[in-house]
């Protein structure tokens, strides 16, 4: 009887859910976008409406605010919204992307033509979470208390008979000011702003992104407050935020993993010479991809991440490459020309004893290292790791690119 009552209560509770939540039963992070194409102004007006179902913490760190970056691809212009400290933020901020293409004509004249809107152009909206930084707040409070104490100390010194202590302290700031005026050192506003911006970017975490194609079929409605009669709009669209990932062929074969995946290419150099050191095997790193849940787990480790690729020959590491340390993120891109390790092949059959070990490591401020995941690519390994090795040896000179998951 008790189970039946609970079941009836759950059923009635689900029936009373309002219609806005019915459209988002999965409660995935979403962002609201409205795009207006103004033919008269030769521009796109992109309005960021808001976001919903956003994560309130990353690991053990709470989220302070959210920001949305909007960009037109292809294009160089990008805009950002103001930060909002809400789990369901509402912006309603509009950004204008000009669609003007200037063509030169005879006698130095130029003609302004509108760029065509087609399916090859996209609006990409990326949502970032800005984390709280309690240690920095604590240090700021300490510095503020020190400043107050420094200001109060000259006043106390004047009351005493020996007033030299207060006078020397008051003279030092004036000397520093004169020194800063002549040499431009000390409290520089531009330097302070750059440091603050760096801190803000270090605290950013990518929640996800959505891509909206500018296909004319999507512009089917009239905007509510149209400036011109020819303006067309996409209407209010709520799109789920997806992890940023690569669009290479074969990317759909990758599977979601709890620890993350990397995009690697393995290639055996093709040469006609039969010399020592020829036909080397090169492993290159392209991208890192993690799910939002995985990034939360990385945040809980309270450390910075890095990837290490090693060449192991008969149980001994001969070469290795290690990336710079970075904060936990959904997606990251590497330069494959620099992120490489090479296994030499001095004689026939030398690669039978060689393998590549790829590690994903977290290192905290105390220097403690935690291996998040690893895998091995080699001749005696099964699954996709062994397949990539075999395909690279069977097709010399061709790069075999695959997504590999950490175990």
Short mmCIF file of C-alpha atoms in Angstrom, two decimals:
data_model
loop_
_atom_site.label_atom_id
_atom_site.label_comp_id
_atom_site.label_asym_id
_atom_site.label_seq_id
_atom_site.Cartn_x
_atom_site.Cartn_y
_atom_site.Cartn_z
CA UNK A 1 0.00 0.00 0.00
CA UNK A 2 2.85 2.39 0.85
CA UNK A 3 4.54 1.77 -2.51
CA UNK A 4 1.27 2.36 -4.35
CA UNK A 5 0.78 5.70 -2.56
CA UNK A 6 4.32 6.80 -3.41
CA UNK A 7 3.81 5.82 -7.06
CA UNK A 8 0.55 7.76 -7.27
CA UNK A 9 2.21 10.79 -5.67
CA UNK A 10 5.09 10.68 -8.21
CA UNK A 11 2.67 10.32 -11.15
CA UNK A 12 0.58 13.30 -10.04
CA UNK A 13 3.73 15.33 -9.41
CA UNK A 14 4.97 14.68 -12.94
CA UNK A 15 1.63 15.70 -14.44
CA UNK A 16 1.75 19.10 -12.75
CA UNK A 17 5.09 20.06 -14.36
CA UNK A 18 4.80 23.33 -16.32
CA UNK A 19 5.25 23.43 -20.08
CA UNK A 20 8.69 25.15 -20.14
CA UNK A 21 10.19 22.22 -18.20
CA UNK A 22 8.45 19.69 -20.46
CA UNK A 23 10.66 20.83 -23.32
CA UNK A 24 13.79 20.20 -21.24
CA UNK A 25 13.08 16.99 -19.38
CA UNK A 26 16.78 16.01 -19.40
CA UNK A 27 17.68 19.25 -17.57
CA UNK A 28 20.77 19.74 -19.72
CA UNK A 29 22.56 23.12 -19.75
CA UNK A 30 20.95 25.30 -22.43
CA UNK A 31 21.41 28.77 -23.85
CA UNK A 32 18.76 30.96 -25.50
CA UNK A 33 19.63 32.78 -28.73
CA UNK A 34 17.65 34.96 -31.14
CA UNK A 35 19.12 36.02 -34.51
CA UNK A 36 17.67 38.81 -36.66
CA UNK A 37 18.86 39.34 -40.24
CA UNK A 38 18.51 42.99 -41.27
CA UNK A 39 18.85 43.30 -45.05
CA UNK A 40 18.63 47.09 -44.98
CA UNK A 41 21.40 47.45 -42.39
CA UNK A 42 23.44 44.59 -43.92
CA UNK A 43 23.95 43.10 -40.46
CA UNK A 44 23.07 40.29 -38.07
CA UNK A 45 21.61 41.17 -34.67
CA UNK A 46 22.31 38.32 -32.22
CA UNK A 47 20.52 38.50 -28.86
CA UNK A 48 21.65 36.30 -25.98
CA UNK A 49 18.41 35.67 -24.09
CA UNK A 50 19.67 33.64 -21.15
CA UNK A 51 20.69 30.18 -19.94
CA UNK A 52 19.21 27.49 -17.70
CA UNK A 53 20.12 24.27 -15.88
CA UNK A 54 23.69 25.46 -15.34
CA UNK A 55 26.07 23.73 -12.90
CA UNK A 56 26.46 25.58 -9.62
CA UNK A 57 29.83 24.08 -8.72
CA UNK A 58 32.85 22.45 -10.33
CA UNK A 59 34.20 19.79 -8.02
CA UNK A 60 34.49 21.49 -4.61
CA UNK A 61 34.63 24.98 -6.10
CA UNK A 62 31.47 27.05 -6.41
CA UNK A 63 30.64 29.03 -9.53
CA UNK A 64 30.67 32.79 -9.07
CA UNK A 65 29.11 33.90 -12.37
CA UNK A 66 28.48 33.00 -16.04
CA UNK A 67 29.50 34.64 -19.32
CA UNK A 68 28.48 33.88 -22.93
CA UNK A 69 30.82 34.55 -25.87
CA UNK A 70 29.23 34.92 -29.33
CA UNK A 71 31.21 34.62 -32.56
CA UNK A 72 30.45 34.57 -36.29
CA UNK A 73 32.35 31.88 -38.23
CA UNK A 74 34.04 32.64 -40.55
CA UNK A 75 34.87 36.03 -39.08
CA UNK A 76 37.11 37.79 -36.57
CA UNK A 77 34.57 39.70 -34.48
CA UNK A 78 33.40 38.28 -31.17
CA UNK A 79 31.41 39.67 -28.27
CA UNK A 80 30.86 38.77 -24.64
CA UNK A 81 27.94 39.34 -22.32
CA UNK A 82 28.20 40.75 -18.84
CA UNK A 83 28.68 38.26 -16.02
CA UNK A 84 25.59 37.06 -14.14
CA UNK A 85 25.62 35.40 -10.74
CA UNK A 86 22.56 33.16 -11.25
CA UNK A 87 21.98 29.53 -12.18
CA UNK A 88 19.23 30.71 -14.57
CA UNK A 89 20.78 33.97 -15.83
CA UNK A 90 18.88 36.32 -18.15
CA UNK A 91 20.92 38.71 -20.31
CA UNK A 92 18.77 39.95 -23.23
CA UNK A 93 21.92 41.58 -24.62
CA UNK A 94 22.15 42.29 -28.35
CA UNK A 95 25.30 42.21 -30.49
CA UNK A 96 25.65 43.33 -34.11
CA UNK A 97 27.75 41.53 -36.72
CA UNK A 98 28.13 43.58 -39.93
CA UNK A 99 27.69 41.71 -43.22
CA UNK A 100 29.41 44.29 -45.41
CA UNK A 101 31.85 43.26 -48.11
CA UNK A 102 33.77 46.06 -49.79
CA UNK A 103 34.86 45.47 -53.40
CA UNK A 104 37.25 47.79 -55.25
CA UNK A 105 36.28 49.15 -58.66
CA UNK A 106 37.86 51.39 -61.27
CA UNK A 107 39.36 54.80 -60.48
CA UNK A 108 39.80 53.97 -56.78
CA UNK A 109 36.10 53.67 -56.10
CA UNK A 110 34.69 50.98 -53.84
CA UNK A 111 31.32 49.30 -53.63
CA UNK A 112 29.76 47.89 -50.45
CA UNK A 113 27.89 44.65 -50.98
CA UNK A 114 26.12 42.46 -48.41
CA UNK A 115 27.67 39.07 -47.74
CA UNK A 116 25.37 36.17 -48.52
CA UNK A 117 23.77 34.20 -45.72
CA UNK A 118 24.07 30.46 -46.30
CA UNK A 119 24.65 27.20 -44.50
CA UNK A 120 28.45 27.65 -44.53
CA UNK A 121 28.25 30.46 -41.93
CA UNK A 122 27.59 29.79 -38.25
CA UNK A 123 26.91 31.60 -35.01
CA UNK A 124 28.77 29.90 -32.16
CA UNK A 125 27.75 30.67 -28.57
CA UNK A 126 30.11 29.44 -25.84
CA UNK A 127 29.16 29.62 -22.16
CA UNK A 128 31.83 29.98 -19.49
CA UNK A 129 31.58 29.55 -15.72
CA UNK A 130 33.77 31.84 -13.61
CA UNK A 131 34.78 30.08 -10.41
CA UNK A 132 35.14 31.61 -6.98
CA UNK A 133 38.67 32.17 -5.72
CA UNK A 134 38.56 32.16 -1.94
CA UNK A 135 42.35 32.17 -1.34
CA UNK A 136 42.69 35.36 -3.40
CA UNK A 137 39.83 36.99 -1.46
CA UNK A 138 41.51 36.04 1.80
CA UNK A 139 44.83 37.56 0.70
CA UNK A 140 43.06 40.70 -0.49
CA UNK A 141 41.51 41.07 2.97
CA UNK A 142 44.93 40.66 4.59
CA UNK A 143 46.44 43.26 2.27
CA UNK A 144 43.56 45.63 3.03
CA UNK A 145 44.13 45.18 6.77
CA UNK A 146 47.84 45.87 6.30
CA UNK A 147 47.03 49.06 4.37
CA UNK A 148 44.71 50.21 7.16
CA UNK A 149 47.39 49.47 9.75
CA UNK A 150 49.97 51.39 7.70
CA UNK A 151 47.66 54.41 7.45
CA UNK A 152 46.91 54.38 11.17
CA UNK A 153 50.56 53.96 12.27
CA UNK A 154 51.73 57.52 11.32
CA UNK A 155 48.86 59.02 13.29
CA UNK A 156 49.84 57.04 16.37
CA UNK A 157 53.50 57.98 15.83
CA UNK A 158 52.68 61.71 15.82
CA UNK A 159 51.17 61.47 19.28
CA UNK A 160 54.44 60.09 20.63
CA UNK A 161 57.43 62.22 21.46
CA UNK A 162 59.63 60.51 18.86
CA UNK A 163 57.92 61.57 15.66
CA UNK A 164 60.77 60.51 13.38
CA UNK A 165 59.23 57.09 12.69
CA UNK A 166 56.11 58.60 11.19
CA UNK A 167 58.03 61.13 9.11
CA UNK A 168 60.30 58.54 7.49
CA UNK A 169 57.33 56.35 6.61
CA UNK A 170 55.55 59.28 5.03
CA UNK A 171 58.64 60.22 3.01
CA UNK A 172 59.05 56.78 1.44
CA UNK A 173 55.78 56.88 -0.56
CA UNK A 174 56.67 60.31 -1.97
CA UNK A 175 60.05 59.02 -3.12
CA UNK A 176 58.37 56.03 -4.76
CA UNK A 177 55.90 58.33 -6.53
CA UNK A 178 58.72 60.48 -7.96
CA UNK A 179 60.63 57.35 -8.97
CA UNK A 180 57.53 55.97 -10.70
CA UNK A 181 56.93 59.23 -12.55
CA UNK A 182 60.44 59.28 -14.03
CA UNK A 183 61.00 55.58 -14.67
CA UNK A 184 57.42 54.30 -15.07
CA UNK A 185 57.83 51.51 -12.53
CA UNK A 186 55.74 50.43 -9.57
CA UNK A 187 51.96 50.72 -9.58
CA UNK A 188 51.17 50.63 -13.30
CA UNK A 189 47.47 50.50 -14.13
CA UNK A 190 47.98 48.58 -17.36
CA UNK A 191 50.03 45.92 -15.57
CA UNK A 192 47.39 45.63 -12.84
CA UNK A 193 44.64 45.27 -15.45
CA UNK A 194 46.56 42.57 -17.30
CA UNK A 195 47.10 40.66 -14.05
CA UNK A 196 43.39 40.92 -13.22
CA UNK A 197 42.41 39.73 -16.69
CA UNK A 198 44.82 36.82 -16.40
CA UNK A 199 43.27 35.84 -13.07
CA UNK A 200 39.78 36.03 -14.57
CA UNK A 201 40.74 33.80 -17.50
CA UNK A 202 42.43 31.31 -15.17
CA UNK A 203 39.17 31.00 -13.24
CA UNK A 204 37.10 30.35 -16.38
CA UNK A 205 35.73 26.91 -17.18
CA UNK A 206 33.97 26.01 -20.41
CA UNK A 207 30.47 24.67 -19.76
CA UNK A 208 29.79 24.01 -23.45
CA UNK A 209 28.94 25.56 -26.81
CA UNK A 210 26.19 25.50 -29.41
CA UNK A 211 26.38 26.12 -33.16
CA UNK A 212 23.55 27.69 -35.17
CA UNK A 213 23.68 27.50 -38.95
CA UNK A 214 22.74 30.68 -40.84
CA UNK A 215 20.68 28.77 -43.37
CA UNK A 216 17.91 30.98 -44.86
CA UNK A 217 15.43 28.22 -43.95
CA UNK A 218 15.96 29.04 -40.26
CA UNK A 219 14.81 32.67 -40.71
CA UNK A 220 11.07 32.11 -40.92
CA UNK A 221 9.54 34.59 -38.44
CA UNK A 222 9.23 38.34 -38.08
CA UNK A 223 10.92 39.96 -35.07
CA UNK A 224 8.52 41.43 -32.47
CA UNK A 225 10.01 44.94 -32.76
CA UNK A 226 11.28 45.08 -36.32
CA UNK A 227 13.14 48.22 -37.37
CA UNK A 228 12.53 47.44 -41.04
CA UNK A 229 9.79 45.54 -42.79
CA UNK A 230 12.31 43.25 -44.50
CA UNK A 231 13.87 42.02 -41.22
CA UNK A 232 13.58 38.28 -40.59
CA UNK A 233 14.29 36.34 -37.41
CA UNK A 234 14.92 32.81 -36.19
CA UNK A 235 12.73 33.36 -33.17
CA UNK A 236 13.72 32.41 -29.63
CA UNK A 237 15.81 29.25 -29.78
CA UNK A 238 16.95 27.22 -26.77
CA UNK A 239 19.90 25.04 -27.70
CA UNK A 240 21.71 22.47 -25.50
CA UNK A 241 25.32 23.20 -24.68
CA UNK A 242 27.59 20.47 -25.99
CA UNK A 243 31.28 19.83 -25.20
CA UNK A 244 33.63 21.39 -27.73
CA UNK A 245 35.13 18.62 -29.85
CA UNK A 246 36.87 17.94 -33.15
CA UNK A 247 35.00 17.53 -36.43
CA UNK A 248 37.43 15.14 -38.10
CA UNK A 249 36.20 12.09 -39.98
CA UNK A 250 35.81 9.13 -37.67
CA UNK A 251 35.10 11.31 -34.65
CA UNK A 252 31.69 9.68 -34.32
CA UNK A 253 33.44 6.39 -33.49
CA UNK A 254 34.77 7.74 -30.20
CA UNK A 255 32.92 6.71 -27.07
CA UNK A 256 32.23 8.74 -23.96
CA UNK A 257 34.73 7.97 -21.24
CA UNK A 258 34.79 8.86 -17.57
CA UNK A 259 38.39 10.09 -17.67
CA UNK A 260 38.65 11.78 -21.07
CA UNK A 261 39.87 11.13 -24.61
CA UNK A 262 42.70 12.38 -26.79
CA UNK A 263 42.97 12.63 -30.55
CA UNK A 264 46.25 11.06 -31.70
CA UNK A 265 47.84 10.44 -35.08
CA UNK A 266 50.40 7.68 -35.62
CA UNK A 267 52.54 7.63 -38.75
CA UNK A 268 55.49 5.57 -39.93
CA UNK A 269 57.76 7.72 -42.08
CA UNK A 270 58.10 6.36 -45.60
CA UNK A 271 61.61 6.45 -47.07
CA UNK A 272 63.34 4.61 -49.90
CA UNK A 273 66.66 4.50 -48.08
CA UNK A 274 67.47 1.47 -45.94
CA UNK A 275 69.64 3.36 -43.50
CA UNK A 276 69.81 3.25 -39.75
CA UNK A 277 67.24 5.49 -38.10
CA UNK A 278 64.97 5.57 -41.17
CA UNK A 279 61.25 4.79 -41.14
CA UNK A 280 60.70 6.25 -37.69
CA UNK A 281 57.33 5.95 -35.96
CA UNK A 282 55.88 9.34 -34.97
CA UNK A 283 53.04 9.84 -32.46
CA UNK A 284 51.38 13.29 -32.43
CA UNK A 285 48.79 14.76 -30.06
CA UNK A 286 45.99 16.92 -31.53
CA UNK A 287 43.18 17.42 -29.02
CA UNK A 288 41.91 16.61 -25.55
CA UNK A 289 38.21 16.11 -24.88
CA UNK A 290 36.44 15.60 -21.54
CA UNK A 291 32.82 15.52 -20.52
CA UNK A 292 31.40 18.08 -18.09
CA UNK A 293 31.19 15.43 -15.36
CA UNK A 294 34.82 14.47 -15.99
CA UNK A 295 35.91 18.08 -15.64
CA UNK A 296 34.08 18.27 -12.29
CA UNK A 297 36.09 15.26 -11.12
CA UNK A 298 39.31 16.92 -12.27
CA UNK A 299 38.40 20.06 -10.31
CA UNK A 300 38.02 17.93 -7.18
CA UNK A 301 41.71 16.95 -7.41
CA UNK A 302 42.65 20.62 -6.75
CA UNK A 303 45.52 20.60 -9.21
CA UNK A 304 46.63 21.48 -12.71
CA UNK A 305 46.60 18.90 -15.50
CA UNK A 306 49.18 17.83 -18.05
CA UNK A 307 49.63 15.06 -20.64
CA UNK A 308 52.82 13.03 -20.96
CA UNK A 309 53.69 10.78 -23.92
CA UNK A 310 56.64 8.37 -23.53
CA UNK A 311 58.50 5.93 -25.78
CA UNK A 312 59.20 2.69 -23.90
CA UNK A 313 61.83 0.31 -25.35
CA UNK A 314 62.24 -3.00 -23.47
CA UNK A 315 60.78 -1.47 -20.32
CA UNK A 316 63.01 1.63 -20.46
CA UNK A 317 61.82 5.15 -21.31
CA UNK A 318 63.98 6.49 -24.15
CA UNK A 319 62.07 9.65 -25.17
CA UNK A 320 59.15 11.60 -23.73
CA UNK A 321 57.13 14.77 -24.30
CA UNK A 322 55.18 16.61 -21.61
CA UNK A 323 52.65 19.39 -22.14
CA UNK A 324 52.46 22.61 -20.17
CA UNK A 325 50.21 22.45 -17.14
CA UNK A 326 46.65 23.66 -17.69
CA UNK A 327 43.46 23.99 -15.68
CA UNK A 328 40.72 21.33 -16.08
CA UNK A 329 38.79 22.00 -19.27
CA UNK A 330 36.22 20.43 -21.61
CA UNK A 331 38.36 20.66 -24.72
CA UNK A 332 41.92 21.69 -25.53
CA UNK A 333 43.92 21.91 -28.75
CA UNK A 334 47.63 21.12 -29.12
CA UNK A 335 50.14 21.87 -31.89
CA UNK A 336 50.78 18.42 -33.45
CA UNK A 337 54.13 19.57 -34.86
CA UNK A 338 55.41 20.21 -31.33
CA UNK A 339 53.44 17.65 -29.32
CA UNK A 340 55.24 14.59 -30.74
CA UNK A 341 57.38 11.66 -29.65
CA UNK A 342 59.44 9.58 -32.06
CA UNK A 343 60.36 5.88 -31.87
CA UNK A 344 63.45 5.06 -33.92
CA UNK A 345 63.58 1.98 -36.16
CA UNK A 346 67.32 1.27 -36.64
CA UNK A 347 66.89 -2.26 -37.94
CA UNK A 348 64.13 -4.58 -39.12
CA UNK A 349 62.02 -5.82 -36.22
CA UNK A 350 63.21 -3.13 -33.80
CA UNK A 351 59.65 -1.83 -33.30
CA UNK A 352 58.50 -5.17 -31.88
CA UNK A 353 59.88 -4.18 -28.46
CA UNK A 354 58.66 -0.56 -28.57
CA UNK A 355 55.39 0.94 -27.28
CA UNK A 356 53.93 4.39 -26.55
CA UNK A 357 52.57 5.21 -23.08
CA UNK A 358 50.20 8.20 -22.78
CA UNK A 359 49.37 9.50 -19.29
CA UNK A 360 46.91 12.11 -18.03
CA UNK A 361 48.27 13.51 -14.75
CA UNK A 362 47.12 16.05 -12.15
CA UNK A 363 49.66 17.92 -10.02
CA UNK A 364 48.54 20.04 -7.07
CA UNK A 365 50.29 22.98 -5.38
CA UNK A 366 52.01 20.65 -2.91
CA UNK A 367 53.64 18.74 -5.77
CA UNK A 368 51.53 15.62 -5.37
CA UNK A 369 50.93 13.85 -8.69
CA UNK A 370 47.75 11.86 -9.38
CA UNK A 371 47.46 9.78 -12.55
CA UNK A 372 43.93 10.35 -13.85
CA UNK A 373 44.26 7.78 -16.63
CA UNK A 374 46.65 6.19 -19.10
CA UNK A 375 46.82 3.79 -22.05
CA UNK A 376 49.43 2.02 -24.17
CA UNK A 377 49.74 1.90 -27.97
CA UNK A 378 51.91 -0.99 -29.11
CA UNK A 379 52.18 -4.31 -30.95
CA UNK A 380 50.91 -6.49 -28.08
CA UNK A 381 47.95 -4.30 -27.09
CA UNK A 382 44.35 -5.13 -27.95
CA UNK A 383 41.36 -2.96 -28.90
CA UNK A 384 41.62 0.35 -30.73
CA UNK A 385 45.12 0.92 -29.30
CA UNK A 386 46.49 -2.11 -31.13
CA UNK A 387 44.50 -1.35 -34.29
CA UNK A 388 46.07 2.10 -34.64
CA UNK A 389 49.54 0.53 -34.30
CA UNK A 390 48.87 -2.15 -36.92
CA UNK A 391 47.31 0.28 -39.40
CA UNK A 392 50.27 2.68 -39.11
CA UNK A 393 52.76 -0.12 -39.85
CA UNK A 394 50.63 -1.48 -42.72
CA UNK A 395 50.33 1.96 -44.39
CA UNK A 396 53.74 3.71 -44.27
CA UNK A 397 53.60 7.45 -44.92
CA UNK A 398 49.92 7.73 -43.96
CA UNK A 399 48.72 9.31 -40.71
CA UNK A 400 46.30 7.09 -38.77
CA UNK A 401 44.20 9.41 -36.61
CA UNK A 402 41.99 8.04 -33.84
CA UNK A 403 40.33 9.07 -30.57
CA UNK A 404 41.74 7.03 -27.71
CA UNK A 405 40.20 6.86 -24.23
CA UNK A 406 42.10 6.93 -20.95
CA UNK A 407 41.72 3.89 -18.75
#
